[in-house]
Amino acid sequence: MSAIATELARTGNAAKAERARDTLQASPIASRREESRADRTVILTPDQRVRVFISSTLAELAEERAAARRAIRRLHLAPVWYESGARPYPPRRMYRAYLEQSQVFVGIYWQRYGWVAPGMDISGLEDEYRLAAGKPMLLYLKRPAPDTEPRMKEFLDRIRDAGTLSYRTFTTPRELEHLLADDLALLLSESFAGTAASGRAPDAAPARPGQHVGNLPAPVSSFIGRAHELEQIAVMLSQARLVTLTGPGGVGKTRLAMAVGERLHDRFGAGIAFAPLAAVTDPGLVLGNVARAVGADLGGAGSPLQALAEWFADDQWLLILDNLEQVVSIAGDLGELLARCPGVTILATSRTVLGLAAEREYPVPPLPLPDGTAAVPLVELESSPAVALFVDRARAVHPGFALAEGNAAAVAEICRRLEGLPLAIELAAARTRLLDPATLLARLTRSLDVLGTGAVDLPARQRTLRATVEWSVGLLDEAERSMLETAAVFVDGWTVGASAQVAGLEEDRALELSESLARHSLVRLDASSGVFRCQMLETVRAFVAERLAARPDAAEIQRRHADYYRALTEQADRPLRGARQSEWLDRLQAEARNLAAARRWYLAHEPATLPHLFRILYPFWYLRDRQAEARPWIDQLRPAAASFDAQAQAELECTATVLAIAAGDDAAALAACRRLAPLLETIQDPFLHAIGRLAMGWTSPITGDLDDALREVLVSLEQLRGQDEPFWTALAAYTAAVLETALDRPDGALRHLRETRDLADRFGYAWLTAVSGMQLGTLAVVQGRLDQARKLLDEALDLSLAIRIIRHVSLCLAAFAQLAFADGDLERAALLAGAAEGLRGRAGLGTWPILRRSEAELADRIRQALGDGRFGQVFAAGSRLSQQEAVAATRDRPGDRIQPS
């Protein structure tokens, strides 16, 4: 049984797993995969399924053959292979028959040449390759291959010397599966047509479903026409740690970056994080958004750069930073982040480069267009990525759509008119539900003529995209258009319920309209987080926001938006203080930007509403390390406070007190507490009265009065126990335990820690389990039970790291400093005391007033033992340690002396 489970409770945490993959090396063999387009093979099969023959040796490549079959079946193709036992090779007529039934040949080779049957000069492996001549071929070579047989080397040399084919290298079955799926999809899109009887191409094989890695948005459509770009960017990311995809809005930078992330998920062991920044206009908020994308939940506390550097440490991460053009001044911080974190690689999308020396730019081109001549063969049009994208998206809304002689010219001209911009093509294709391509082209042409003279200070491509969006919006009916414009008030997505209230609709109607807008490719429906949310492309949102601003009801829509998120906050009140805390923390995190927009509205229009919302949100701010981010709201509201009623003033001052204490701003905390005390005598709310007394108890130690602090806290605790308030009761009981430990009252401390244990177990509060274990460990140090203390503190630190609350990590480090001193390890004690102070300071947190006396006394005792000079040197070295380094210092055991620099 664990230490905390023995004395309190333990919640385990999962350790990070490390994995890495070698970068794919390009083949030295010149490729001649593309034949003359006029000579491409047409495959005719009764069941319309392309058959793919797999050739390889058996024993050494069994896993790779299985991976190949998975890739082929994922594309709804038919794998063909012969595995009636291992080599010796089966009769030639058998595998020849299998080959004759197949349309594509896949060769997978490694070190073994295979058995040469009697009467044969070559192995069955090479014979299969020769018999497949004339078929489309995809060849893959496993590396490394240190024991390649001489005849296998000769066989590969003959392939190379022929100069007609190339092979791709791979290292793992999983990598082979991805490569084969990508290559087959590309081969099919360029090479094959459907049945002669129908005269049309078969439905394109669906692209391999992307892996949902880290927080990458799950792909909801196939990825078309970027195989070359994917390959180039993958190579660039193996050579540089900052690659920026540049290009005009709508060119497909975001989707390409996501595809790169899907492609490279094996290369980055810690994960791939996608940070959408289109809604961020303040460069100071960029790193906070990155932190939330990777799960750091650092909010606006302290220095986000230092906090992120500590969080990433040496882990291998790919950060996809999407839409950086409006915050390019953050480039310096990104460069510093790369310098501090050798395992981090950044793939950015932006309309402009960031201007860093380490940056590699990749201009994302529009999709290649079909030839502009009048009589382009149908098979050649089908191979155009722009046309292929149009056809694919058209089929999504009109399953019977097919490129044919009657519509091919119109489709090609639509793609040319839209300059190969993927967003514009997708918007146009969505209209094929109701309009044939010729009619679509005519309407598009008229709209472009009208809108082609947009603002001259916009880039030309932006004017073209703007025209496309306006044309698409113009095709909506009145209800759809109104819903789209209303949705522009949301920031970073919304739920159907939110859109219904803001638009003044029934929820069923809002859902119907949302689905309609999704079909028009104007919003995206995202369920990747487990909650159904709508997202709007930023290029579309920017356009429709202008339309919203021009509406006479724009102010009313903004008010309804604010009211919805006020109601959501009020709905969170009881769950945040009870058993559903974790669920609502996640929900508020998802809505953080909408909540901030609502607070801005109330600050400008109804400020008296905000104190109550601030009081509700405190558990969210506390448990997600967002307290420093919340303080400016208090400062902005302060000028209006005198006009509030007593209840609102008390809520404001209570929140102001605890936030100032968290920041270590003693003057502000004392001032807010002085304003709070008389207000508590006038209000009738027992809950507010109880937490107000707790806030006053937290403040008393600033003046050194721990006894008064304990009296206040015990009064608060007694009041809260009768009110079914688990969160605040837990904070009060924990506070009492800390005070009683500081006042040398171990029995009372243990009694209150048992109460916190019970609350942690009943309500699933991992944060409470962590701090309870930490305080039990501290108590064990005081009582001389050092081995038990070490177990308790190890578990508390592990859990604090897992739930990522910086204050709790710093408390654990300070407790380890006390343990090290009791164990006679003076330099480690000084180092960890400095580490706790440094971590708090970088996060914008102060030392909890209740702990200041004990921490100061510990520091004085270490200083006396080490001497002023040595103590100052080691303490300063500790304050410079990253979180990872500080944690490592706690793991060393006595005898493993640390040499601080």
Short mmCIF file of N, CA, C and O in Angstrom, two decimals, residues 366-436:
data_model
loop_
_atom_site.label_atom_id
_atom_site.label_comp_id
_atom_site.label_asym_id
_atom_site.label_seq_id
_atom_site.Cartn_x
_atom_site.Cartn_y
_atom_site.Cartn_z
N PRO A 366 -0.86 27.59 -54.20
CA PRO A 366 -2.20 27.08 -54.49
C PRO A 366 -2.10 25.70 -55.12
O PRO A 366 -1.03 25.27 -55.57
N LEU A 367 -3.21 25.00 -55.16
CA LEU A 367 -3.20 23.69 -55.80
C LEU A 367 -2.93 23.84 -57.30
O LEU A 367 -3.43 24.78 -57.93
N PRO A 368 -2.16 22.93 -57.88
CA PRO A 368 -1.91 23.01 -59.33
C PRO A 368 -3.22 22.96 -60.10
O PRO A 368 -4.15 22.21 -59.77
N LEU A 369 -3.28 23.77 -61.14
CA LEU A 369 -4.50 23.89 -61.94
C LEU A 369 -4.40 23.07 -63.21
O LEU A 369 -3.30 22.79 -63.70
N PRO A 370 -5.52 22.70 -63.78
CA PRO A 370 -5.50 22.00 -65.07
C PRO A 370 -5.01 22.92 -66.17
O PRO A 370 -5.08 24.15 -66.06
N ASP A 371 -4.54 22.33 -67.24
CA ASP A 371 -4.08 23.10 -68.39
C ASP A 371 -5.19 24.00 -68.90
O ASP A 371 -6.37 23.63 -68.89
N GLY A 372 -4.82 25.19 -69.35
CA GLY A 372 -5.83 26.16 -69.76
C GLY A 372 -6.35 25.98 -71.17
O GLY A 372 -7.23 26.73 -71.60
N THR A 373 -5.85 25.02 -71.90
CA THR A 373 -6.34 24.83 -73.26
C THR A 373 -7.75 24.26 -73.24
O THR A 373 -8.19 23.64 -72.28
N ALA A 374 -8.46 24.46 -74.31
CA ALA A 374 -9.87 24.09 -74.36
C ALA A 374 -10.08 22.59 -74.28
O ALA A 374 -10.95 22.11 -73.56
N ALA A 375 -9.32 21.83 -75.04
CA ALA A 375 -9.57 20.40 -75.13
C ALA A 375 -8.57 19.63 -74.28
O ALA A 375 -7.56 19.13 -74.77
N VAL A 376 -8.84 19.58 -72.96
CA VAL A 376 -7.98 18.83 -72.05
C VAL A 376 -8.61 17.46 -71.84
O VAL A 376 -9.79 17.36 -71.51
N PRO A 377 -7.85 16.38 -72.06
CA PRO A 377 -8.42 15.04 -71.86
C PRO A 377 -8.97 14.87 -70.44
O PRO A 377 -8.41 15.39 -69.48
N LEU A 378 -10.06 14.12 -70.34
CA LEU A 378 -10.69 13.91 -69.05
C LEU A 378 -9.73 13.30 -68.04
O LEU A 378 -9.69 13.70 -66.87
N VAL A 379 -8.92 12.33 -68.48
CA VAL A 379 -8.00 11.69 -67.56
C VAL A 379 -6.98 12.67 -67.02
O VAL A 379 -6.53 12.58 -65.87
N GLU A 380 -6.62 13.67 -67.82
CA GLU A 380 -5.67 14.67 -67.36
C GLU A 380 -6.32 15.63 -66.37
O GLU A 380 -5.70 16.04 -65.38
N LEU A 381 -7.57 15.99 -66.61
CA LEU A 381 -8.29 16.82 -65.65
C LEU A 381 -8.42 16.12 -64.30
O LEU A 381 -8.29 16.75 -63.24
N GLU A 382 -8.68 14.82 -64.33
CA GLU A 382 -8.83 14.07 -63.09
C GLU A 382 -7.56 14.08 -62.26
O GLU A 382 -7.60 13.99 -61.03
N SER A 383 -6.43 14.20 -62.92
CA SER A 383 -5.16 14.18 -62.20
C SER A 383 -4.80 15.55 -61.61
O SER A 383 -3.85 15.64 -60.83
N SER A 384 -5.55 16.59 -61.95
CA SER A 384 -5.27 17.91 -61.39
C SER A 384 -5.72 17.95 -59.92
O SER A 384 -6.87 17.67 -59.62
N PRO A 385 -4.83 18.30 -58.98
CA PRO A 385 -5.23 18.34 -57.57
C PRO A 385 -6.41 19.28 -57.30
O PRO A 385 -7.26 18.98 -56.47
N ALA A 386 -6.44 20.43 -57.99
CA ALA A 386 -7.55 21.36 -57.76
C ALA A 386 -8.87 20.73 -58.18
O ALA A 386 -9.88 20.83 -57.45
N VAL A 387 -8.89 20.08 -59.31
CA VAL A 387 -10.11 19.41 -59.77
C VAL A 387 -10.45 18.24 -58.85
O VAL A 387 -11.62 18.03 -58.50
N ALA A 388 -9.44 17.48 -58.45
CA ALA A 388 -9.69 16.36 -57.55
C ALA A 388 -10.30 16.82 -56.24
O ALA A 388 -11.21 16.16 -55.69
N LEU A 389 -9.83 17.97 -55.72
CA LEU A 389 -10.42 18.50 -54.48
C LEU A 389 -11.87 18.89 -54.70
O LEU A 389 -12.75 18.59 -53.88
N PHE A 390 -12.15 19.57 -55.80
CA PHE A 390 -13.53 19.96 -56.09
C PHE A 390 -14.43 18.73 -56.17
O PHE A 390 -15.52 18.69 -55.58
N VAL A 391 -13.97 17.71 -56.89
CA VAL A 391 -14.79 16.51 -57.07
C VAL A 391 -15.02 15.83 -55.73
O VAL A 391 -16.14 15.39 -55.41
N ASP A 392 -13.97 15.72 -54.91
CA ASP A 392 -14.11 15.06 -53.61
C ASP A 392 -15.11 15.78 -52.72
O ASP A 392 -15.97 15.16 -52.09
N ARG A 393 -15.01 17.12 -52.65
CA ARG A 393 -15.92 17.88 -51.79
C ARG A 393 -17.33 17.91 -52.36
O ARG A 393 -18.31 17.96 -51.61
N ALA A 394 -17.43 17.89 -53.68
CA ALA A 394 -18.76 17.84 -54.28
C ALA A 394 -19.44 16.52 -53.96
O ALA A 394 -20.65 16.47 -53.67
N ARG A 395 -18.69 15.43 -53.97
CA ARG A 395 -19.26 14.12 -53.64
C ARG A 395 -19.72 14.06 -52.18
O ARG A 395 -20.62 13.29 -51.84
N ALA A 396 -19.09 14.87 -51.34
CA ALA A 396 -19.49 14.87 -49.93
C ALA A 396 -20.91 15.37 -49.74
O ALA A 396 -21.61 14.95 -48.81
N VAL A 397 -21.35 16.28 -50.63
CA VAL A 397 -22.71 16.81 -50.51
C VAL A 397 -23.64 16.23 -51.56
O VAL A 397 -24.87 16.35 -51.45
N HIS A 398 -23.07 15.62 -52.59
CA HIS A 398 -23.85 15.06 -53.69
C HIS A 398 -23.17 13.76 -54.13
O HIS A 398 -22.36 13.74 -55.04
N PRO A 399 -23.48 12.65 -53.43
CA PRO A 399 -22.74 11.40 -53.65
C PRO A 399 -22.70 10.95 -55.10
O PRO A 399 -21.77 10.25 -55.50
N GLY A 400 -23.67 11.33 -55.91
CA GLY A 400 -23.67 10.90 -57.30
C GLY A 400 -22.85 11.75 -58.22
O GLY A 400 -22.78 11.49 -59.44
N PHE A 401 -22.19 12.78 -57.68
CA PHE A 401 -21.44 13.68 -58.55
C PHE A 401 -20.24 12.95 -59.15
O PHE A 401 -19.55 12.19 -58.49
N ALA A 402 -19.99 13.20 -60.43
CA ALA A 402 -18.84 12.61 -61.12
C ALA A 402 -18.35 13.58 -62.18
O ALA A 402 -19.13 14.33 -62.78
N LEU A 403 -17.06 13.56 -62.40
CA LEU A 403 -16.49 14.35 -63.49
C LEU A 403 -16.78 13.63 -64.81
O LEU A 403 -16.48 12.45 -64.96
N ALA A 404 -17.37 14.33 -65.74
CA ALA A 404 -17.75 13.73 -67.03
C ALA A 404 -17.51 14.74 -68.14
O ALA A 404 -17.22 15.91 -67.88
N GLU A 405 -17.63 14.27 -69.36
CA GLU A 405 -17.39 15.16 -70.50
C GLU A 405 -18.30 16.39 -70.46
O GLU A 405 -17.90 17.48 -70.85
N GLY A 406 -19.51 16.22 -69.95
CA GLY A 406 -20.47 17.33 -69.96
C GLY A 406 -20.19 18.42 -68.95
O GLY A 406 -20.67 19.55 -69.10
N ASN A 407 -19.46 18.11 -67.87
CA ASN A 407 -19.23 19.14 -66.84
C ASN A 407 -17.75 19.43 -66.59
O ASN A 407 -17.42 20.34 -65.83
N ALA A 408 -16.86 18.67 -67.22
CA ALA A 408 -15.43 18.79 -66.91
C ALA A 408 -14.90 20.19 -67.20
O ALA A 408 -14.13 20.75 -66.41
N ALA A 409 -15.30 20.77 -68.31
CA ALA A 409 -14.79 22.10 -68.67
C ALA A 409 -15.21 23.15 -67.65
O ALA A 409 -14.42 24.02 -67.26
N ALA A 410 -16.48 23.06 -67.18
CA ALA A 410 -16.96 24.02 -66.18
C ALA A 410 -16.23 23.85 -64.86
O ALA A 410 -15.85 24.85 -64.21
N VAL A 411 -16.02 22.60 -64.44
CA VAL A 411 -15.30 22.36 -63.19
C VAL A 411 -13.88 22.91 -63.29
O VAL A 411 -13.39 23.58 -62.36
N ALA A 412 -13.22 22.65 -64.39
CA ALA A 412 -11.86 23.15 -64.56
C ALA A 412 -11.82 24.67 -64.51
O ALA A 412 -10.93 25.27 -63.89
N GLU A 413 -12.80 25.31 -65.15
CA GLU A 413 -12.83 26.77 -65.17
C GLU A 413 -13.13 27.34 -63.78
O GLU A 413 -12.59 28.39 -63.40
N ILE A 414 -13.99 26.67 -63.02
CA ILE A 414 -14.24 27.11 -61.64
C ILE A 414 -12.94 27.11 -60.85
O ILE A 414 -12.62 28.07 -60.13
N CYS A 415 -12.19 26.03 -60.96
CA CYS A 415 -10.92 25.94 -60.23
C CYS A 415 -9.94 27.03 -60.67
O CYS A 415 -9.21 27.59 -59.85
N ARG A 416 -9.94 27.32 -61.97
CA ARG A 416 -9.05 28.39 -62.45
C ARG A 416 -9.50 29.74 -61.92
O ARG A 416 -8.68 30.57 -61.51
N ARG A 417 -10.81 29.99 -61.95
CA ARG A 417 -11.33 31.26 -61.47
C ARG A 417 -11.00 31.47 -60.00
O ARG A 417 -10.78 32.61 -59.56
N LEU A 418 -10.95 30.38 -59.24
CA LEU A 418 -10.66 30.46 -57.81
C LEU A 418 -9.18 30.31 -57.53
O LEU A 418 -8.78 30.20 -56.37
N GLU A 419 -8.38 30.31 -58.56
CA GLU A 419 -6.91 30.35 -58.46
C GLU A 419 -6.33 29.20 -57.65
O GLU A 419 -5.26 29.32 -57.08
N GLY A 420 -7.02 28.09 -57.61
CA GLY A 420 -6.49 26.94 -56.92
C GLY A 420 -6.49 27.05 -55.41
O GLY A 420 -5.87 26.23 -54.72
N LEU A 421 -7.19 28.05 -54.85
CA LEU A 421 -7.23 28.22 -53.40
C LEU A 421 -8.17 27.18 -52.80
O LEU A 421 -9.36 27.17 -53.10
N PRO A 422 -7.67 26.31 -51.92
CA PRO A 422 -8.51 25.23 -51.40
C PRO A 422 -9.79 25.69 -50.73
O PRO A 422 -10.86 25.10 -50.93
N LEU A 423 -9.73 26.74 -49.89
CA LEU A 423 -10.94 27.19 -49.21
C LEU A 423 -11.99 27.62 -50.22
O LEU A 423 -13.18 27.27 -50.11
N ALA A 424 -11.58 28.39 -51.21
CA ALA A 424 -12.53 28.85 -52.21
C ALA A 424 -13.12 27.68 -52.99
O ALA A 424 -14.33 27.65 -53.27
N ILE A 425 -12.30 26.70 -53.32
CA ILE A 425 -12.79 25.53 -54.06
C ILE A 425 -13.78 24.75 -53.22
O ILE A 425 -14.83 24.29 -53.72
N GLU A 426 -13.50 24.58 -51.93
CA GLU A 426 -14.41 23.83 -51.07
C GLU A 426 -15.75 24.55 -50.94
O GLU A 426 -16.81 23.92 -50.93
N LEU A 427 -15.70 25.87 -50.79
CA LEU A 427 -16.95 26.62 -50.70
C LEU A 427 -17.77 26.48 -51.98
O LEU A 427 -19.00 26.34 -51.94
N ALA A 428 -17.09 26.50 -53.11
CA ALA A 428 -17.80 26.36 -54.38
C ALA A 428 -18.38 24.96 -54.54
O ALA A 428 -19.54 24.78 -54.93
N ALA A 429 -17.58 23.95 -54.19
CA ALA A 429 -18.05 22.58 -54.35
C ALA A 429 -19.26 22.28 -53.50
O ALA A 429 -20.10 21.45 -53.86
N ALA A 430 -19.36 22.95 -52.35
CA ALA A 430 -20.51 22.72 -51.48
C ALA A 430 -21.83 23.08 -52.14
O ALA A 430 -22.89 22.60 -51.74
N ARG A 431 -21.77 23.92 -53.17
CA ARG A 431 -23.01 24.35 -53.84
C ARG A 431 -23.51 23.34 -54.86
O ARG A 431 -24.61 23.51 -55.41
N THR A 432 -22.75 22.30 -55.15
CA THR A 432 -23.21 21.34 -56.15
C THR A 432 -24.38 20.50 -55.64
O THR A 432 -24.96 19.72 -56.40
N ARG A 433 -24.72 20.66 -54.38
CA ARG A 433 -25.93 20.02 -53.88
C ARG A 433 -27.15 20.49 -54.68
O ARG A 433 -28.09 19.72 -54.92
N LEU A 434 -27.13 21.78 -55.08
CA LEU A 434 -28.28 22.36 -55.76
C LEU A 434 -27.98 22.85 -57.16
O LEU A 434 -28.90 23.01 -57.97
N LEU A 435 -26.72 23.13 -57.44
CA LEU A 435 -26.37 23.76 -58.72
C LEU A 435 -25.43 22.87 -59.51
O LEU A 435 -24.47 22.31 -58.95
N ASP A 436 -25.66 22.73 -60.82
CA ASP A 436 -24.71 22.01 -61.65
C ASP A 436 -23.51 22.91 -61.92
O ASP A 436 -23.59 24.13 -61.76
#
